[in-house]
């Protein structure tokens, strides 16, 4: 197999996966707080396990929110509504341990530190990525893994497959030829289910109602493999089966392993956190570059130091697919986009309660109007600057 011919896999998880339950709770709390006080500083972490949700973190705000109520409502929406699952919204314990943001951090973020403007909330490096493998300019493996996870929730909640429970995982392997996606090689689905259903019922239902209705027929080959619940049984799941924590699905949340990742999680963090806002901004930049035809693949990296507004470095890499040199592309990006924290927050209109929707099925590639980082409103400007 030549270097340009390969298989690449990405996974997603259902909204009832314990780590995703935690992400959704953290972002639901963030939304409730930022709806009342858009200048809040929020770093909300959630842990869920059998019969319990534990909320911790650092929050400085004028908002007053009912955290236990938000936790229970989120769990209810996901579908944990029966105590036989070992975790349900009515009976689970909710424990909170919240402190305020460190005054040393706040000093730098609020412009009371070394420089008199809003600085980065932490040091670190972040990446944004886009490619032309799908209409949404996302890598094909993660895009279809998300669609499978989304479909699992739909068929469960609408009663198409009433025997399904909230937990689940999906995985898609794409076959590439000459570095281009050609077909789906393998689909893996792990779907939690009621104890009184047979494996054959689960397998047939998932193949017909989830896989074949999520992946276009032209991408399926005669030898495409469908693997459903390959242990033979998946009854015990969710927080009963595994402890869940905020921020443990960072590759699911981004590009499925395509491109690089700086290591920072998103959920539960307010817009002052560069882990979140600059990652969204960099996705916006990379997507506009690809949409403008300046490259078929684009990755952008920035790095920050806590308390300082300007990034320490900015890098762009087009994987050899650029229509202009990367050095010229970098100059165009620097002259078009502002990567200071306050500028990014304003540009993307981030101080709104829009974050709970991001916590499932990926933060990138979706067409929701609130997801401003997906807008391709700089395409014509980029083309003009590139002379294309």
Short mmCIF file of C-alpha atoms in Angstrom, two decimals:
data_model
loop_
_atom_site.label_atom_id
_atom_site.label_comp_id
_atom_site.label_asym_id
_atom_site.label_seq_id
_atom_site.Cartn_x
_atom_site.Cartn_y
_atom_site.Cartn_z
CA UNK A 1 0.00 0.00 0.00
CA UNK A 2 1.51 3.31 -1.07
CA UNK A 3 1.80 6.16 1.40
CA UNK A 4 -1.09 7.95 -0.29
CA UNK A 5 -3.33 4.87 0.03
CA UNK A 6 -4.42 4.24 3.60
CA UNK A 7 -7.24 3.66 6.08
CA UNK A 8 -8.15 6.33 8.64
CA UNK A 9 -10.61 5.96 11.53
CA UNK A 10 -12.41 8.41 13.81
CA UNK A 11 -14.89 7.87 16.62
CA UNK A 12 -17.79 9.74 18.16
CA UNK A 13 -19.91 9.07 21.24
CA UNK A 14 -23.62 9.29 21.98
CA UNK A 15 -25.07 12.00 24.20
CA UNK A 16 -25.57 9.39 26.93
CA UNK A 17 -21.90 8.43 27.05
CA UNK A 18 -20.75 9.32 30.59
CA UNK A 19 -18.04 11.74 29.43
CA UNK A 20 -20.55 13.49 27.18
CA UNK A 21 -23.09 13.64 30.01
CA UNK A 22 -20.43 15.50 31.98
CA UNK A 23 -19.65 17.85 29.07
CA UNK A 24 -23.33 18.69 28.60
CA UNK A 25 -23.85 19.42 32.30
CA UNK A 26 -20.79 21.71 32.40
CA UNK A 27 -21.94 23.64 29.33
CA UNK A 28 -25.55 23.82 30.57
CA UNK A 29 -24.30 25.46 33.77
CA UNK A 30 -22.11 27.82 31.73
CA UNK A 31 -25.08 28.80 29.55
CA UNK A 32 -27.30 29.52 32.56
CA UNK A 33 -24.62 31.71 34.12
CA UNK A 34 -23.60 33.61 30.99
CA UNK A 35 -27.28 34.30 30.19
CA UNK A 36 -27.39 36.43 33.34
CA UNK A 37 -23.83 37.77 33.42
CA UNK A 38 -21.90 37.70 30.14
CA UNK A 39 -18.68 38.74 31.89
CA UNK A 40 -18.69 35.69 34.17
CA UNK A 41 -15.55 33.65 34.64
CA UNK A 42 -16.52 30.00 34.51
CA UNK A 43 -14.43 26.84 34.72
CA UNK A 44 -17.01 24.16 35.53
CA UNK A 45 -15.99 20.51 35.81
CA UNK A 46 -18.43 17.61 36.16
CA UNK A 47 -17.97 14.03 37.28
CA UNK A 48 -20.76 11.49 36.94
CA UNK A 49 -20.81 7.99 38.34
CA UNK A 50 -23.38 5.54 39.67
CA UNK A 51 -26.18 7.55 41.26
CA UNK A 52 -24.20 10.78 41.54
CA UNK A 53 -23.16 13.97 39.72
CA UNK A 54 -20.36 16.03 41.26
CA UNK A 55 -19.87 19.64 40.12
CA UNK A 56 -16.65 21.48 40.92
CA UNK A 57 -14.62 24.37 39.60
CA UNK A 58 -13.95 28.08 39.79
CA UNK A 59 -16.77 30.50 39.01
CA UNK A 60 -16.86 34.26 39.53
CA UNK A 61 -20.20 35.81 38.58
CA UNK A 62 -23.12 37.99 39.65
CA UNK A 63 -25.53 35.32 38.34
CA UNK A 64 -27.61 33.17 40.65
CA UNK A 65 -28.47 29.78 39.11
CA UNK A 66 -30.01 26.57 40.39
CA UNK A 67 -27.14 24.20 39.70
CA UNK A 68 -28.83 21.00 40.96
CA UNK A 69 -31.88 21.85 38.86
CA UNK A 70 -29.75 22.40 35.75
CA UNK A 71 -27.94 19.10 36.35
CA UNK A 72 -31.19 17.15 36.71
CA UNK A 73 -32.84 18.77 33.70
CA UNK A 74 -29.82 17.99 31.51
CA UNK A 75 -29.78 14.36 32.61
CA UNK A 76 -33.52 14.14 31.94
CA UNK A 77 -33.14 15.55 28.41
CA UNK A 78 -30.43 13.01 27.63
CA UNK A 79 -32.77 10.19 28.60
CA UNK A 80 -31.63 8.78 31.93
CA UNK A 81 -35.12 8.60 33.39
CA UNK A 82 -35.28 5.10 34.85
CA UNK A 83 -33.51 4.02 38.04
CA UNK A 84 -32.96 0.55 36.54
CA UNK A 85 -30.19 2.13 34.45
CA UNK A 86 -28.26 2.89 37.64
CA UNK A 87 -28.44 6.61 37.00
CA UNK A 88 -31.51 8.81 36.62
CA UNK A 89 -32.34 12.47 36.89
CA UNK A 90 -34.81 12.20 39.77
CA UNK A 91 -32.81 10.11 42.23
CA UNK A 92 -29.14 10.87 41.54
CA UNK A 93 -27.25 12.84 44.17
CA UNK A 94 -25.95 16.25 43.08
CA UNK A 95 -22.92 17.58 44.96
CA UNK A 96 -21.32 20.97 44.28
CA UNK A 97 -17.98 22.42 45.30
CA UNK A 98 -17.45 25.83 43.67
CA UNK A 99 -14.72 28.39 44.37
CA UNK A 100 -13.98 31.75 42.73
CA UNK A 101 -11.43 32.30 39.98
CA UNK A 102 -7.90 32.83 41.27
CA UNK A 103 -7.30 36.59 41.71
CA UNK A 104 -3.86 36.13 40.12
CA UNK A 105 -5.45 34.76 36.94
CA UNK A 106 -8.25 37.36 36.99
CA UNK A 107 -5.69 40.16 37.16
CA UNK A 108 -4.17 39.15 33.83
CA UNK A 109 -7.44 38.36 32.09
CA UNK A 110 -9.12 41.60 33.18
CA UNK A 111 -6.26 43.85 32.06
CA UNK A 112 -4.96 44.61 35.55
CA UNK A 113 -1.68 42.76 35.06
CA UNK A 114 1.42 43.65 33.10
CA UNK A 115 -0.59 45.06 30.18
CA UNK A 116 -3.77 47.21 30.32
CA UNK A 117 -5.96 45.03 28.09
CA UNK A 118 -7.59 41.63 28.31
CA UNK A 119 -4.99 38.90 28.25
CA UNK A 120 -5.11 35.17 27.63
CA UNK A 121 -6.59 33.19 30.50
CA UNK A 122 -3.79 30.66 30.32
CA UNK A 123 -0.70 29.72 28.41
CA UNK A 124 -1.05 27.02 25.78
CA UNK A 125 -1.32 26.19 22.12
CA UNK A 126 -4.43 25.69 19.99
CA UNK A 127 -5.14 24.44 16.48
CA UNK A 128 -7.82 24.91 13.84
CA UNK A 129 -8.32 22.65 10.84
CA UNK A 130 -10.40 22.35 7.69
CA UNK A 131 -10.28 20.20 4.55
CA UNK A 132 -12.42 19.70 1.45
CA UNK A 133 -13.37 16.06 2.10
CA UNK A 134 -17.00 17.00 2.88
CA UNK A 135 -19.30 19.91 2.06
CA UNK A 136 -18.91 21.02 5.66
CA UNK A 137 -15.12 21.13 5.17
CA UNK A 138 -14.57 18.50 7.85
CA UNK A 139 -12.60 15.25 7.68
CA UNK A 140 -14.90 12.51 6.42
CA UNK A 141 -14.30 9.91 9.20
CA UNK A 142 -15.30 12.17 12.10
CA UNK A 143 -18.15 13.75 10.14
CA UNK A 144 -19.93 10.43 9.59
CA UNK A 145 -19.07 9.13 13.06
CA UNK A 146 -20.95 12.16 14.43
CA UNK A 147 -23.90 11.57 12.12
CA UNK A 148 -24.18 7.98 13.36
CA UNK A 149 -24.14 9.13 17.00
CA UNK A 150 -26.74 11.77 16.23
CA UNK A 151 -28.95 9.20 14.51
CA UNK A 152 -28.68 6.86 17.52
CA UNK A 153 -30.28 9.55 19.68
CA UNK A 154 -32.94 10.29 17.08
CA UNK A 155 -34.17 6.70 16.67
CA UNK A 156 -34.15 6.22 20.44
CA UNK A 157 -36.08 9.38 21.28
CA UNK A 158 -38.61 9.07 18.46
CA UNK A 159 -39.36 5.42 19.19
CA UNK A 160 -38.01 4.03 15.90
CA UNK A 161 -35.76 1.77 17.99
CA UNK A 162 -37.42 1.99 21.42
CA UNK A 163 -35.16 -0.65 22.94
CA UNK A 164 -32.10 1.61 22.81
CA UNK A 165 -30.68 3.33 25.88
CA UNK A 166 -28.71 6.61 25.93
CA UNK A 167 -25.11 5.36 25.93
CA UNK A 168 -23.25 4.48 22.75
CA UNK A 169 -20.17 4.91 20.59
CA UNK A 170 -19.59 5.01 16.85
CA UNK A 171 -16.51 4.67 14.67
CA UNK A 172 -15.96 5.08 10.94
CA UNK A 173 -12.97 3.91 8.90
CA UNK A 174 -12.53 5.56 5.50
CA UNK A 175 -10.42 4.11 2.66
CA UNK A 176 -8.24 6.71 0.97
CA UNK A 177 -6.68 6.46 -2.49
CA UNK A 178 -4.11 9.03 -3.57
CA UNK A 179 -4.90 10.78 -0.27
CA UNK A 180 -8.57 11.22 -1.29
CA UNK A 181 -11.50 9.56 0.55
CA UNK A 182 -13.04 6.86 -1.61
CA UNK A 183 -15.30 4.65 0.47
CA UNK A 184 -16.34 3.52 3.93
CA UNK A 185 -14.26 0.52 4.90
CA UNK A 186 -15.78 -0.26 8.34
CA UNK A 187 -18.54 1.08 10.57
CA UNK A 188 -18.53 0.24 14.28
CA UNK A 189 -21.52 0.98 16.51
CA UNK A 190 -21.86 0.14 20.19
CA UNK A 191 -25.46 0.83 21.19
CA UNK A 192 -26.73 0.44 24.75
CA UNK A 193 -30.03 -1.44 24.90
CA UNK A 194 -32.70 -2.84 27.19
CA UNK A 195 -32.02 -6.31 28.65
CA UNK A 196 -35.07 -7.92 27.01
CA UNK A 197 -33.97 -7.46 23.38
CA UNK A 198 -31.93 -9.93 21.34
CA UNK A 199 -28.58 -9.15 19.77
CA UNK A 200 -30.08 -9.86 16.34
CA UNK A 201 -32.80 -7.26 16.90
CA UNK A 202 -30.24 -4.68 17.95
CA UNK A 203 -27.92 -5.46 15.04
CA UNK A 204 -30.66 -5.41 12.38
CA UNK A 205 -32.22 -2.24 13.78
CA UNK A 206 -28.92 -0.37 13.98
CA UNK A 207 -27.80 -1.41 10.50
CA UNK A 208 -31.09 -0.48 8.82
CA UNK A 209 -32.17 2.56 10.84
CA UNK A 210 -28.85 4.08 11.87
CA UNK A 211 -25.99 3.09 9.56
CA UNK A 212 -27.80 2.96 6.23
CA UNK A 213 -29.67 6.19 6.99
CA UNK A 214 -26.56 8.09 8.08
CA UNK A 215 -23.97 7.15 5.46
CA UNK A 216 -24.63 7.83 1.74
CA UNK A 217 -25.07 4.70 -0.34
CA UNK A 218 -22.37 5.74 -2.82
CA UNK A 219 -19.77 5.52 -0.05
CA UNK A 220 -20.67 1.92 0.82
CA UNK A 221 -19.00 -0.96 -1.00
CA UNK A 222 -19.95 -4.62 -1.25
CA UNK A 223 -17.32 -5.51 1.33
CA UNK A 224 -17.96 -2.61 3.73
CA UNK A 225 -18.10 -4.10 7.23
CA UNK A 226 -20.82 -3.27 9.76
CA UNK A 227 -19.85 -4.20 13.33
CA UNK A 228 -22.58 -3.77 15.94
CA UNK A 229 -22.15 -4.51 19.67
CA UNK A 230 -19.21 -6.81 19.14
CA UNK A 231 -19.17 -8.09 22.74
CA UNK A 232 -22.68 -9.42 22.09
CA UNK A 233 -24.39 -7.38 24.80
CA UNK A 234 -24.46 -3.74 25.99
CA UNK A 235 -27.02 -3.34 28.79
CA UNK A 236 -24.90 -1.80 31.54
CA UNK A 237 -23.75 1.61 30.39
CA UNK A 238 -23.75 5.32 31.13
CA UNK A 239 -22.46 6.47 34.52
CA UNK A 240 -23.31 3.05 35.97
CA UNK A 241 -20.87 1.37 33.61
CA UNK A 242 -18.13 3.99 33.56
CA UNK A 243 -17.21 7.16 35.43
CA UNK A 244 -17.59 10.22 33.20
CA UNK A 245 -15.68 13.50 33.36
CA UNK A 246 -15.71 16.81 31.53
CA UNK A 247 -13.05 17.22 28.88
CA UNK A 248 -12.12 13.60 28.17
CA UNK A 249 -13.35 13.55 24.56
CA UNK A 250 -11.19 16.29 23.04
CA UNK A 251 -10.53 14.39 19.80
CA UNK A 252 -14.23 13.59 19.40
CA UNK A 253 -14.93 17.29 19.95
CA UNK A 254 -12.53 18.44 17.23
CA UNK A 255 -11.36 16.60 14.09
CA UNK A 256 -11.25 12.93 15.00
CA UNK A 257 -7.47 12.73 14.99
CA UNK A 258 -6.97 14.51 11.67
CA UNK A 259 -4.53 17.37 12.17
CA UNK A 260 -3.05 18.26 15.55
CA UNK A 261 -4.55 19.06 18.97
CA UNK A 262 -3.18 21.40 21.61
CA UNK A 263 -4.60 19.36 24.50
CA UNK A 264 -7.14 21.80 25.93
CA UNK A 265 -10.79 20.85 26.42
CA UNK A 266 -13.76 23.13 25.68
CA UNK A 267 -16.84 22.36 27.76
CA UNK A 268 -17.53 24.31 30.93
CA UNK A 269 -15.16 27.14 29.96
CA UNK A 270 -16.31 30.72 29.41
CA UNK A 271 -15.13 32.67 26.32
CA UNK A 272 -12.17 34.25 28.16
CA UNK A 273 -10.51 30.84 28.04
CA UNK A 274 -8.30 30.71 24.95
CA UNK A 275 -8.55 26.90 24.93
CA UNK A 276 -12.08 27.41 23.69
CA UNK A 277 -12.33 30.76 21.92
CA UNK A 278 -9.08 30.60 19.98
CA UNK A 279 -9.79 27.01 18.88
CA UNK A 280 -13.12 28.22 17.51
CA UNK A 281 -11.42 31.20 15.87
CA UNK A 282 -8.78 28.99 14.25
CA UNK A 283 -11.45 26.68 12.86
CA UNK A 284 -13.09 29.78 11.36
CA UNK A 285 -9.80 30.86 9.78
CA UNK A 286 -8.96 27.42 8.38
CA UNK A 287 -12.49 26.93 7.05
CA UNK A 288 -12.48 30.28 5.26
CA UNK A 289 -9.07 29.52 3.73
CA UNK A 290 -10.32 26.21 2.31
CA UNK A 291 -13.69 27.66 1.26
CA UNK A 292 -11.83 30.42 -0.60
CA UNK A 293 -9.83 27.84 -2.54
CA UNK A 294 -6.50 28.94 -1.10
CA UNK A 295 -5.79 25.34 -0.01
CA UNK A 296 -7.49 21.95 0.05
CA UNK A 297 -6.31 21.35 3.64
CA UNK A 298 -5.40 24.02 6.15
CA UNK A 299 -4.17 23.94 9.72
CA UNK A 300 -3.51 27.01 11.85
CA UNK A 301 -1.79 27.12 15.25
CA UNK A 302 -1.44 29.89 17.82
CA UNK A 303 0.24 29.93 21.24
CA UNK A 304 -0.36 32.24 24.21
CA UNK A 305 1.15 33.24 27.53
CA UNK A 306 -1.17 33.89 30.45
CA UNK A 307 -2.09 37.56 30.88
CA UNK A 308 -0.70 38.69 27.51
CA UNK A 309 -3.11 39.67 24.73
CA UNK A 310 -0.99 38.97 21.66
CA UNK A 311 -0.24 35.39 20.61
CA UNK A 312 3.38 34.33 20.93
CA UNK A 313 3.29 32.55 17.58
CA UNK A 314 1.01 31.94 14.61
CA UNK A 315 1.64 29.12 12.13
CA UNK A 316 -0.19 27.92 9.02
CA UNK A 317 0.34 24.63 7.19
CA UNK A 318 -1.45 23.63 4.00
CA UNK A 319 0.01 20.11 3.70
CA UNK A 320 1.33 20.97 0.27
CA UNK A 321 -2.19 21.66 -1.05
CA UNK A 322 -1.96 25.46 -1.13
CA UNK A 323 -2.50 27.57 -4.23
CA UNK A 324 -0.11 30.12 -2.74
CA UNK A 325 2.98 29.57 -0.53
CA UNK A 326 2.30 29.04 3.17
CA UNK A 327 4.40 32.11 4.02
CA UNK A 328 2.13 34.30 1.88
CA UNK A 329 -0.95 32.59 3.33
CA UNK A 330 0.29 33.38 6.83
CA UNK A 331 0.73 37.05 5.98
CA UNK A 332 -2.82 37.16 4.61
CA UNK A 333 -4.21 35.51 7.74
CA UNK A 334 -2.36 37.93 10.03
CA UNK A 335 -3.67 40.92 8.11
CA UNK A 336 -7.26 39.62 8.07
CA UNK A 337 -7.87 38.19 11.54
CA UNK A 338 -7.19 39.47 15.06
CA UNK A 339 -6.17 36.81 17.58
CA UNK A 340 -6.30 38.92 20.75
CA UNK A 341 -8.77 37.37 23.25
CA UNK A 342 -11.11 40.39 23.45
CA UNK A 343 -11.14 40.76 19.66
CA UNK A 344 -11.96 37.08 19.09
CA UNK A 345 -14.77 37.13 21.68
CA UNK A 346 -16.32 40.16 20.00
CA UNK A 347 -15.80 38.92 16.43
CA UNK A 348 -17.43 35.55 17.13
CA UNK A 349 -20.10 37.03 19.45
CA UNK A 350 -19.21 34.48 22.11
CA UNK A 351 -20.75 36.02 25.22
CA UNK A 352 -24.09 34.25 24.73
CA UNK A 353 -25.66 31.04 26.08
CA UNK A 354 -24.80 28.96 22.99
CA UNK A 355 -22.51 26.34 24.44
CA UNK A 356 -24.68 23.42 25.54
CA UNK A 357 -25.47 22.72 21.86
CA UNK A 358 -21.77 22.32 21.16
CA UNK A 359 -21.25 19.58 23.74
CA UNK A 360 -22.49 16.72 21.52
CA UNK A 361 -21.72 15.68 17.93
CA UNK A 362 -18.67 17.91 17.57
CA UNK A 363 -17.96 21.60 18.03
CA UNK A 364 -17.09 22.03 14.36
CA UNK A 365 -18.76 21.48 10.99
CA UNK A 366 -22.36 22.08 12.04
CA UNK A 367 -24.54 24.71 10.39
CA UNK A 368 -26.31 26.08 13.48
CA UNK A 369 -26.58 29.85 13.13
CA UNK A 370 -25.16 30.39 16.62
CA UNK A 371 -21.94 28.65 15.60
CA UNK A 372 -20.38 31.83 14.21
CA UNK A 373 -17.00 30.15 13.80
CA UNK A 374 -18.52 28.11 10.95
CA UNK A 375 -19.49 31.18 8.92
CA UNK A 376 -17.54 31.64 5.68
CA UNK A 377 -17.88 35.41 5.53
CA UNK A 378 -14.22 36.14 4.80
CA UNK A 379 -13.96 34.09 1.61
CA UNK A 380 -14.10 36.98 -0.88
CA UNK A 381 -11.64 39.06 1.13
CA UNK A 382 -9.18 36.17 1.30
CA UNK A 383 -9.49 35.56 -2.45
CA UNK A 384 -8.86 39.23 -3.15
CA UNK A 385 -5.78 39.36 -0.94
CA UNK A 386 -4.43 36.16 -2.52
CA UNK A 387 -5.03 37.46 -6.04
CA UNK A 388 -7.30 34.54 -6.90
#
